[in-house]
Amino acid sequence: MSSAVPLTHTASSIDQAHADEGKFHLFVQIAMLLGVITGVEIIIVYLPLAKWLVVTALSVLSLVKFLYVIFYFMHLKFDKLFCTILFFIGLVLAGGTATALLAIFSSKDSIPETAKVIYAERAAASVTK
């Protein structure tokens, strides 16, 4: 007198299982690709390249990683267009802010005048010793 329900697999449940397995493999492949891109970024930092080339390469690779993450891991690829536009507005704002900060702090004019005087005094003192 067992009340066990027989296990039956319908075609739709098997198809769903294969679809989930395919998504899992896709996510693993994308994660591995993101790891490779991160490795390339680390290598680029230590290469003897021009500063502008390093910054440009790192920015492009970061953008590629950002796009993979938002479209696949955050499922934005399958979401409404409004959400995609919202993320790109944030990307443009963040990119503009980062570019402005790099421009401001890479300029020699960003050093305060008092610091310039201190550096000049130290340089003069080290020459006289």
XYZ file of C-alpha atoms in Angstrom:
129
model
C 0.000 0.000 0.000
C 2.575 2.536 -0.933
C 1.473 5.939 -2.016
C 4.609 6.670 -3.997
C 4.127 8.698 -7.122
C 5.871 7.213 -10.141
C 8.611 9.389 -11.578
C 7.829 10.436 -15.091
C 9.806 12.755 -17.259
C 7.949 14.794 -19.764
C 9.575 16.115 -22.903
C 9.333 19.674 -21.636
C 11.136 18.892 -18.360
C 13.966 17.169 -20.243
C 14.237 20.095 -22.669
C 14.332 22.494 -19.723
C 17.111 20.481 -18.078
C 19.182 20.608 -21.273
C 18.546 24.345 -21.604
C 19.679 24.934 -18.013
C 22.799 22.841 -18.626
C 23.549 24.881 -21.750
C 23.183 28.142 -19.806
C 25.486 26.818 -17.091
C 28.179 25.985 -19.654
C 27.742 29.407 -21.260
C 28.179 31.117 -17.887
C 31.293 29.056 -17.141
C 32.764 29.925 -20.543
C 32.069 33.623 -20.023
C 33.602 33.489 -16.539
C 36.715 31.870 -18.010
C 36.850 34.554 -20.718
C 36.584 37.261 -18.054
C 39.454 35.608 -16.182
C 41.583 35.592 -19.340
C 40.805 39.273 -19.970
C 41.818 40.057 -16.378
C 45.098 38.205 -16.932
C 45.726 40.225 -20.092
C 45.061 43.413 -18.116
C 47.638 42.411 -15.501
C 50.197 41.630 -18.203
C 49.569 44.965 -19.947
C 50.319 46.875 -16.742
C 53.807 45.364 -16.537
C 54.711 45.781 -20.226
C 57.005 48.686 -21.156
C 54.373 50.571 -23.151
C 53.465 54.234 -23.403
C 51.187 55.434 -20.622
C 48.421 56.474 -23.043
C 48.480 53.039 -24.669
C 48.226 51.240 -21.322
C 45.332 53.435 -20.174
C 43.511 53.003 -23.495
C 43.984 49.223 -23.544
C 42.849 48.845 -19.932
C 39.811 51.047 -20.582
C 38.763 49.019 -23.625
C 39.247 45.696 -21.827
C 37.291 46.973 -18.819
C 34.481 48.042 -21.127
C 34.388 44.574 -22.707
C 34.237 42.937 -19.269
C 31.517 45.351 -18.174
C 29.415 44.510 -21.230
C 29.765 40.760 -20.696
C 28.768 41.077 -17.047
C 25.720 43.267 -17.608
C 24.436 41.380 -20.627
C 24.921 37.816 -19.409
C 25.319 37.660 -15.636
C 22.792 40.408 -14.964
C 20.540 38.970 -17.717
C 20.254 42.386 -19.363
C 20.393 40.728 -22.775
C 16.914 39.359 -22.192
C 15.552 42.397 -20.348
C 13.730 45.494 -21.541
C 15.515 48.112 -23.628
C 14.934 50.709 -20.898
C 17.176 48.806 -18.471
C 19.918 48.578 -21.089
C 19.725 52.323 -21.747
C 19.833 52.977 -18.008
C 23.036 50.951 -17.639
C 24.653 52.707 -20.595
C 23.819 56.110 -19.134
C 25.630 55.018 -15.968
C 28.558 53.761 -18.028
C 28.856 57.062 -19.901
C 28.681 59.058 -16.659
C 31.284 56.859 -14.959
C 33.557 56.911 -18.014
C 33.307 60.683 -18.303
C 34.060 61.118 -14.612
C 37.060 58.777 -14.775
C 38.407 60.536 -17.874
C 38.015 63.955 -16.255
C 39.764 62.796 -13.073
C 42.632 61.287 -15.066
C 43.024 64.534 -16.999
C 42.914 66.667 -13.868
C 45.350 64.672 -11.765
C 47.812 63.840 -14.539
C 48.416 67.542 -15.175
C 51.344 69.288 -13.510
C 48.966 72.155 -12.732
C 47.188 69.921 -10.217
C 50.138 70.169 -7.807
C 49.510 72.928 -5.226
C 51.909 75.899 -5.249
C 53.062 75.210 -1.681
C 54.073 71.684 -2.657
C 56.074 73.058 -5.608
C 57.965 75.373 -3.246
C 58.679 72.519 -0.825
C 59.930 70.292 -3.676
C 62.177 73.107 -4.935
C 63.605 73.718 -1.445
C 64.322 70.011 -0.969
C 65.985 69.797 -4.364
C 68.144 72.837 -3.580
C 69.059 71.421 -0.163
C 70.087 68.082 -1.647
C 72.307 69.810 -4.222
C 74.150 71.833 -1.551
C 74.946 68.770 0.582
